[in-house]
Structure formats: C-alpha cells, structure tokens
Amino acid sequence: MKKLVVLSGAGISAESGIRTFRDSDGLWEKYRIEDVATPEGWRRNQQLVTDFYNQRRKQLLEVEPNFGHIGLAELEKDFDVQIITQNVDNLHEKAGSTKVIHLHGELTKVRSERYENLIYDLSPDKYEIKIGDLCEKGYQLRPHIVWFGEAVPLIEKAAELVSQADILAVIGTSLSVYPAAGLLYHAPMLCKIYYIDPKGAENLPNYVNFIKKGAAEGVKELQKILRDY
Ligand code: OAD
C-alpha cells in the first residue's frame, strides 16, 4: 500500500464549528497567545489558562467530524494513511482514522505540571479541570498541550514519517508555526504534495499542488485524484 501522510491544522476542523487561530474571528483575536498558550502565562494565571482549556474541551463534546476528517479515514481502505495533526481536538479519531499523532498535544489529556510523563486521559464526558486537581505525586494538573516556547516531543517522529511518504496532503494550516510548518521540507523528491486550503499559505513552494478549497470539498477532490494511483 502507498503511504499517504497528512499534515492537518485548524482549518480541517473549521467546518465542524471549531474556530481556527489566525483567520479573522480566530481564537488569537479573542485571547492573547502569551496569556493562554505559554508556560509564562500558566505561571502568571493558572485559573485563566485552566478556564480557557476547559471551554475548549466543553466545545469538543458538542462537535462532530466533517467530511474532511471522514474522507481521510475512508482512504485507509486503499492507502496506508498516517495523520500528523497540529490540532488538539479528537475529530480525526472520531472519524475513524487509526494512525494519528498530535504534534501540539491533546485536549482530552492532562498531565502533571512537574512530571511531564505523568499523563492522564480524561473520561470522555469530563471537560473540567480545577485548580487543586493533582497528579499522583501531588502536583497540579495542566493541559497536555505544547505551548509556545516548549519543545515539540513528536517532531522527529513526524519528520521521519514525512520522509517516507509517497503522497503528502497538507490540509487547513497557515504553515506559520514552526517546527510543524517545516515538515513539508522532509518529503522525499518523488513524493506528490497536495495542499488544501481556501486561502493559501505564503511562500508555498511551486512544486506543491494547491487545491484552493475548504477541507470537506478539498478531501473529496483528493479522493478523486488518488483513485488513479
Ligand atoms: P491557523 O489558524 O494558523 O490557520 C488555519 C488555516 O485554515 C488557514 O490557512 C485558513 O485559510 C484555513 N482554513 C480556514 N477555513 C478552512 C476550511 N473550511 N477548510 C480548510 N482550511 C480552512 O491554524 P494552524 O495552521 O493549525 O498551536 O495553526 C498552527 C498552530 O498555531 C496551532 O496548532 C496552534 C496555533 O497557535 C498551539 O496552540 C500550540
């Protein structure tokens, strides 16, 4: 089976009703990154950060995958599909994709603020973490999210996966956050690269096939293209 590697970003979940970060009306217009997505923000105001991610988790209980996610899960019939997502939602898994890695963490998990390997799954209907909820060693639980300024532990694994791709599909990301955005450059010479996004990213290399569409329509088109592989 040919290896199809997918790098997805916030745009793939937009049609499910989850806001992107940098579009107008995006999350980073309402909140300051420094306040809710950095270790310094956490040290300054744990309550604000905890509330922010509690809201994100609550929203997750109310949304469903769209055809962008579902169409990629369907492609597992004919391709070895590996998803690398920058998203912290669980919509790829909910749609049925079986191989998903989350570069920037997962909303459905929390971890010890002191011991990064003490990671806990939240039960599916639980969305709230409170200040005072502790790990087994007595330290506060924090979101299992990679914040700005923190290392991205899965980046090497992701680069390795991209370097083995026959086809790379980049979907719904502004490609503005590194190191994730740099993954594109790990694709081998003969790898076909598709980029699905209604707007497009700056400095997209000219060897990338740009499908200027939203995720649902774009994945439908990708399925058609891949029928001929
Ligand atoms: P951005 O908000 O930067 O980019 C979203 C992309 O989705 C843009 O290129 C939009 O054009 C596109 N888009 C909008 N609607 C779409 C639709 N219906 N279908 C497909 N695409 C659509 O989000 P990311 O690139 O994912 O990190 O951002 C990367 C990282 O920055 C995130 O993982 C997050 C953020 O800060 C952390 O929180 C650590």
Short mmCIF file of C-alpha atoms and ligand atoms in Angstrom, two decimals:
data_model
loop_
_atom_site.label_atom_id
_atom_site.label_comp_id
_atom_site.label_asym_id
_atom_site.label_seq_id
_atom_site.Cartn_x
_atom_site.Cartn_y
_atom_site.Cartn_z
CA MET A 1 0.00 0.00 0.00
CA LYS A 2 1.21 3.51 -0.81
CA LYS A 3 1.96 5.72 2.18
CA LEU A 4 -0.27 8.79 2.42
CA VAL A 5 0.90 11.19 5.11
CA VAL A 6 -1.43 14.03 6.12
CA LEU A 7 -0.38 17.17 7.94
CA SER A 8 -3.53 18.85 9.22
CA GLY A 9 -4.19 22.13 11.00
CA ALA A 10 -7.07 24.07 12.49
CA GLY A 11 -8.75 24.53 9.08
CA ILE A 12 -9.73 20.87 8.86
CA SER A 13 -11.94 21.29 11.92
CA ALA A 14 -13.38 24.68 10.87
CA GLU A 15 -16.40 23.13 9.14
CA SER A 16 -17.12 21.20 12.34
CA GLY A 17 -17.52 24.54 14.11
CA ILE A 18 -14.15 24.89 15.81
CA ARG A 19 -12.55 28.25 15.18
CA THR A 20 -9.12 28.47 13.61
CA PHE A 21 -6.43 30.57 15.28
CA ARG A 22 -5.40 33.18 12.73
CA ASP A 23 -8.41 33.74 10.46
CA SER A 24 -10.47 36.85 11.20
CA ASP A 25 -12.65 35.93 14.17
CA GLY A 26 -9.99 33.32 15.07
CA LEU A 27 -9.09 32.37 18.63
CA TRP A 28 -5.95 34.52 18.70
CA GLU A 29 -8.10 37.62 18.12
CA LYS A 30 -10.02 36.96 21.33
CA TYR A 31 -7.17 35.72 23.50
CA ARG A 32 -3.52 36.63 23.76
CA ILE A 33 -1.21 33.74 22.98
CA GLU A 34 1.07 34.94 25.80
CA ASP A 35 -1.78 34.57 28.30
CA VAL A 36 -3.15 31.14 27.44
CA ALA A 37 -0.56 29.28 25.39
CA THR A 38 2.82 29.82 27.05
CA PRO A 39 4.47 28.47 30.21
CA GLU A 40 4.78 32.09 31.42
CA GLY A 41 1.02 32.58 31.03
CA TRP A 42 0.46 29.43 33.09
CA ARG A 43 2.76 30.68 35.84
CA ARG A 44 1.03 34.07 35.86
CA ASN A 45 -2.56 32.90 35.94
CA GLN A 46 -3.36 29.21 36.21
CA GLN A 47 -7.07 29.87 36.62
CA LEU A 48 -7.32 31.77 33.32
CA VAL A 49 -5.41 29.07 31.43
CA THR A 50 -7.42 26.26 33.06
CA ASP A 51 -10.70 28.01 32.18
CA PHE A 52 -9.58 28.56 28.58
CA TYR A 53 -8.87 24.84 28.01
CA ASN A 54 -12.00 23.81 29.95
CA GLN A 55 -14.00 25.83 27.41
CA ARG A 56 -12.18 24.22 24.50
CA ARG A 57 -12.93 20.75 25.95
CA LYS A 58 -16.58 21.60 26.54
CA GLN A 59 -16.89 22.66 22.91
CA LEU A 60 -15.33 19.37 21.84
CA LEU A 61 -18.26 17.48 23.35
CA GLU A 62 -20.60 19.38 21.02
CA VAL A 63 -18.87 18.99 17.65
CA GLU A 64 -18.62 16.18 15.10
CA PRO A 65 -16.11 15.36 12.37
CA ASN A 66 -16.84 16.78 8.90
CA PHE A 67 -16.12 15.18 5.54
CA GLY A 68 -12.54 16.41 5.72
CA HIS A 69 -11.89 14.03 8.62
CA ILE A 70 -14.24 11.31 7.38
CA GLY A 71 -12.83 11.26 3.84
CA LEU A 72 -9.31 10.77 5.21
CA ALA A 73 -10.50 7.86 7.37
CA GLU A 74 -12.14 6.32 4.26
CA LEU A 75 -8.82 6.48 2.42
CA GLU A 76 -7.44 3.84 4.83
CA LYS A 77 -9.18 1.26 2.61
CA ASP A 78 -6.66 1.90 -0.17
CA PHE A 79 -3.71 3.67 1.45
CA ASP A 80 -1.51 3.39 4.49
CA VAL A 81 -2.71 6.69 5.96
CA GLN A 82 -0.72 8.40 8.70
CA ILE A 83 -2.18 11.61 10.12
CA ILE A 84 0.08 14.17 11.75
CA THR A 85 -2.13 16.85 13.20
CA GLN A 86 -1.35 20.18 14.82
CA ASN A 87 -4.85 20.07 16.28
CA VAL A 88 -5.60 19.27 19.88
CA ASP A 89 -9.16 18.09 19.13
CA ASN A 90 -10.03 14.41 18.65
CA LEU A 91 -12.03 14.67 15.42
CA HIS A 92 -9.64 12.58 13.30
CA GLU A 93 -10.02 9.70 15.78
CA LYS A 94 -13.78 10.22 16.00
CA ALA A 95 -13.97 9.96 12.21
CA GLY A 96 -12.19 6.59 12.35
CA SER A 97 -8.58 7.37 11.47
CA THR A 98 -6.41 4.79 13.22
CA LYS A 99 -2.93 6.31 12.96
CA VAL A 100 -2.93 9.84 14.36
CA ILE A 101 -0.16 11.72 16.10
CA HIS A 102 -0.81 15.04 17.81
CA LEU A 103 2.16 17.35 17.48
CA HIS A 104 0.73 20.00 19.79
CA GLY A 105 -0.88 17.76 22.39
CA GLU A 106 -4.42 16.65 23.11
CA LEU A 107 -7.33 18.36 24.82
CA THR A 108 -8.63 15.05 26.14
CA LYS A 109 -5.49 14.53 28.24
CA VAL A 110 -3.94 16.37 31.16
CA ARG A 111 -0.57 15.99 32.78
CA SER A 112 1.40 16.82 35.87
CA GLU A 113 2.91 20.29 35.76
CA ARG A 114 6.06 18.86 37.34
CA TYR A 115 6.43 15.38 35.79
CA GLU A 116 5.74 15.59 32.07
CA ASN A 117 5.43 11.82 31.71
CA LEU A 118 2.53 11.61 34.16
CA ILE A 119 -0.23 11.95 31.58
CA TYR A 120 -3.88 11.14 32.26
CA ASP A 121 -6.84 10.53 29.95
CA LEU A 122 -9.92 12.49 30.94
CA SER A 123 -13.07 10.38 30.87
CA PRO A 124 -14.99 11.10 27.64
CA ASP A 125 -17.67 13.28 29.25
CA LYS A 126 -15.37 15.16 31.62
CA TYR A 127 -14.16 18.50 30.46
CA GLU A 128 -13.35 20.41 33.59
CA ILE A 129 -10.05 20.51 35.41
CA LYS A 130 -9.93 22.56 38.59
CA ILE A 131 -7.09 24.26 40.37
CA GLY A 132 -6.38 21.76 43.13
CA ASP A 133 -6.73 18.67 40.86
CA LEU A 134 -3.39 16.96 41.41
CA CYS A 135 -1.26 14.24 39.87
CA GLU A 136 -0.38 11.17 41.96
CA LYS A 137 2.74 12.94 43.19
CA GLY A 138 0.80 15.94 44.44
CA TYR A 139 1.43 18.48 41.66
CA GLN A 140 -1.22 20.50 39.82
CA LEU A 141 -2.61 19.03 36.58
CA ARG A 142 -2.12 21.18 33.50
CA PRO A 143 -3.40 20.83 29.92
CA HIS A 144 -1.49 18.26 27.82
CA ILE A 145 -0.77 20.93 25.22
CA VAL A 146 2.52 22.01 23.68
CA TRP A 147 2.70 25.72 24.40
CA PHE A 148 4.76 28.30 22.56
CA GLY A 149 8.30 28.14 23.84
CA GLU A 150 8.03 24.44 24.71
CA ALA A 151 9.70 21.57 22.88
CA VAL A 152 7.63 19.54 20.40
CA PRO A 153 8.46 15.98 21.50
CA LEU A 154 6.93 14.25 18.46
CA ILE A 155 8.58 16.38 15.79
CA GLU A 156 11.35 13.89 14.99
CA LYS A 157 8.90 11.03 14.65
CA ALA A 158 6.77 13.24 12.39
CA ALA A 159 9.75 14.21 10.22
CA GLU A 160 10.63 10.52 9.85
CA LEU A 161 7.06 9.70 8.78
CA VAL A 162 7.01 12.52 6.21
CA SER A 163 10.36 11.38 4.83
CA GLN A 164 8.76 8.01 3.97
CA ALA A 165 5.65 9.44 2.28
CA ASP A 166 4.59 8.57 -1.28
CA ILE A 167 1.94 11.28 -1.08
CA LEU A 168 1.75 14.18 1.36
CA ALA A 169 -1.51 16.09 1.91
CA VAL A 170 -1.28 19.32 3.88
CA ILE A 171 -4.74 20.46 4.93
CA GLY A 172 -6.09 23.59 6.65
CA THR A 173 -2.95 25.09 8.08
CA SER A 174 -1.43 28.53 7.58
CA LEU A 175 2.02 26.88 7.83
CA SER A 176 3.12 29.70 10.07
CA VAL A 177 4.10 27.79 13.21
CA TYR A 178 7.44 26.02 13.29
CA PRO A 179 8.72 23.37 13.61
CA ALA A 180 5.45 21.86 12.27
CA ALA A 181 5.48 24.05 9.13
CA GLY A 182 8.96 22.81 8.26
CA LEU A 183 7.75 19.20 7.94
CA LEU A 184 6.87 19.90 4.31
CA TYR A 185 10.58 20.01 3.53
CA HIS A 186 11.14 16.46 4.77
CA ALA A 187 9.10 14.99 1.91
CA PRO A 188 11.22 12.90 -0.48
CA MET A 189 11.88 14.11 -4.03
CA LEU A 190 9.34 11.84 -5.70
CA CYS A 191 6.57 12.49 -3.19
CA LYS A 192 3.48 14.21 -4.62
CA ILE A 193 2.40 17.04 -2.36
CA TYR A 194 -1.14 18.48 -2.19
CA TYR A 195 -2.15 21.49 -0.15
CA ILE A 196 -5.85 22.01 0.59
CA ASP A 197 -6.81 25.41 1.96
CA PRO A 198 -9.35 28.06 0.90
CA LYS A 199 -6.79 30.85 1.28
CA GLY A 200 -3.30 29.51 0.96
CA ALA A 201 -0.02 29.97 2.74
CA GLU A 202 2.76 32.42 2.00
CA ASN A 203 5.88 31.12 0.30
CA LEU A 204 4.33 27.85 -0.78
CA PRO A 205 6.93 26.05 -2.93
CA ASN A 206 5.88 25.82 -6.59
CA TYR A 207 6.10 22.01 -6.64
CA VAL A 208 3.11 21.83 -4.27
CA ASN A 209 -0.28 21.18 -5.92
CA PHE A 210 -2.62 23.75 -4.43
CA ILE A 211 -6.30 22.77 -4.10
CA LYS A 212 -7.94 26.06 -3.18
CA LYS A 213 -10.95 24.67 -1.32
CA GLY A 214 -12.30 24.07 2.15
CA ALA A 215 -11.43 20.78 3.83
CA ALA A 216 -14.61 18.83 3.01
CA GLU A 217 -14.65 19.67 -0.70
CA GLY A 218 -10.88 19.51 -0.90
CA VAL A 219 -10.70 16.00 0.56
CA LYS A 220 -13.41 14.89 -1.87
CA GLU A 221 -11.22 16.16 -4.69
CA LEU A 222 -8.16 14.46 -3.20
CA GLN A 223 -10.05 11.16 -3.11
CA LYS A 224 -10.79 11.56 -6.83
CA ILE A 225 -7.15 12.33 -7.64
CA LEU A 226 -5.94 9.37 -5.58
CA ARG A 227 -8.26 6.94 -7.37
CA ASP A 228 -5.74 6.95 -10.23
CA TYR A 229 -2.76 5.98 -8.04
P1 OAD B 1 -4.20 28.79 11.63
O1 OAD B 1 -5.35 29.45 12.30
O2 OAD B 1 -2.89 29.50 11.63
O3 OAD B 1 -4.54 28.51 10.10
C1 OAD B 1 -5.77 27.97 9.75
C2 OAD B 1 -5.78 27.66 8.27
O4 OAD B 1 -7.01 27.04 7.98
C3 OAD B 1 -5.68 28.91 7.38
O5 OAD B 1 -4.69 28.71 6.37
C4 OAD B 1 -7.09 29.01 6.78
O6 OAD B 1 -7.08 29.56 5.44
C5 OAD B 1 -7.52 27.56 6.77
N1 OAD B 1 -8.98 27.35 6.74
C6 OAD B 1 -9.98 28.15 7.18
N2 OAD B 1 -11.18 27.55 6.95
C7 OAD B 1 -10.92 26.36 6.37
C8 OAD B 1 -11.73 25.28 5.89
N3 OAD B 1 -13.04 25.31 5.96
N4 OAD B 1 -11.11 24.20 5.35
C9 OAD B 1 -9.75 24.14 5.25
N5 OAD B 1 -8.95 25.14 5.69
C10 OAD B 1 -9.53 26.22 6.23
O7 OAD B 1 -4.07 27.32 12.26
P2 OAD B 1 -2.85 26.31 12.22
O8 OAD B 1 -2.04 26.46 10.99
O9 OAD B 1 -3.39 24.97 12.57
O10 OAD B 1 -0.74 25.80 18.24
O11 OAD B 1 -2.02 26.83 13.47
C11 OAD B 1 -0.89 26.14 13.89
C12 OAD B 1 -0.76 26.23 15.39
O12 OAD B 1 -0.86 27.58 15.81
C13 OAD B 1 -1.87 25.54 16.15
O13 OAD B 1 -1.63 24.17 16.31
C14 OAD B 1 -1.86 26.23 17.46
C15 OAD B 1 -1.74 27.65 16.97
O14 OAD B 1 -1.24 28.58 17.81
C16 OAD B 1 -0.81 25.74 19.57
O15 OAD B 1 -1.79 26.02 20.22
C17 OAD B 1 0.47 25.27 20.20
#
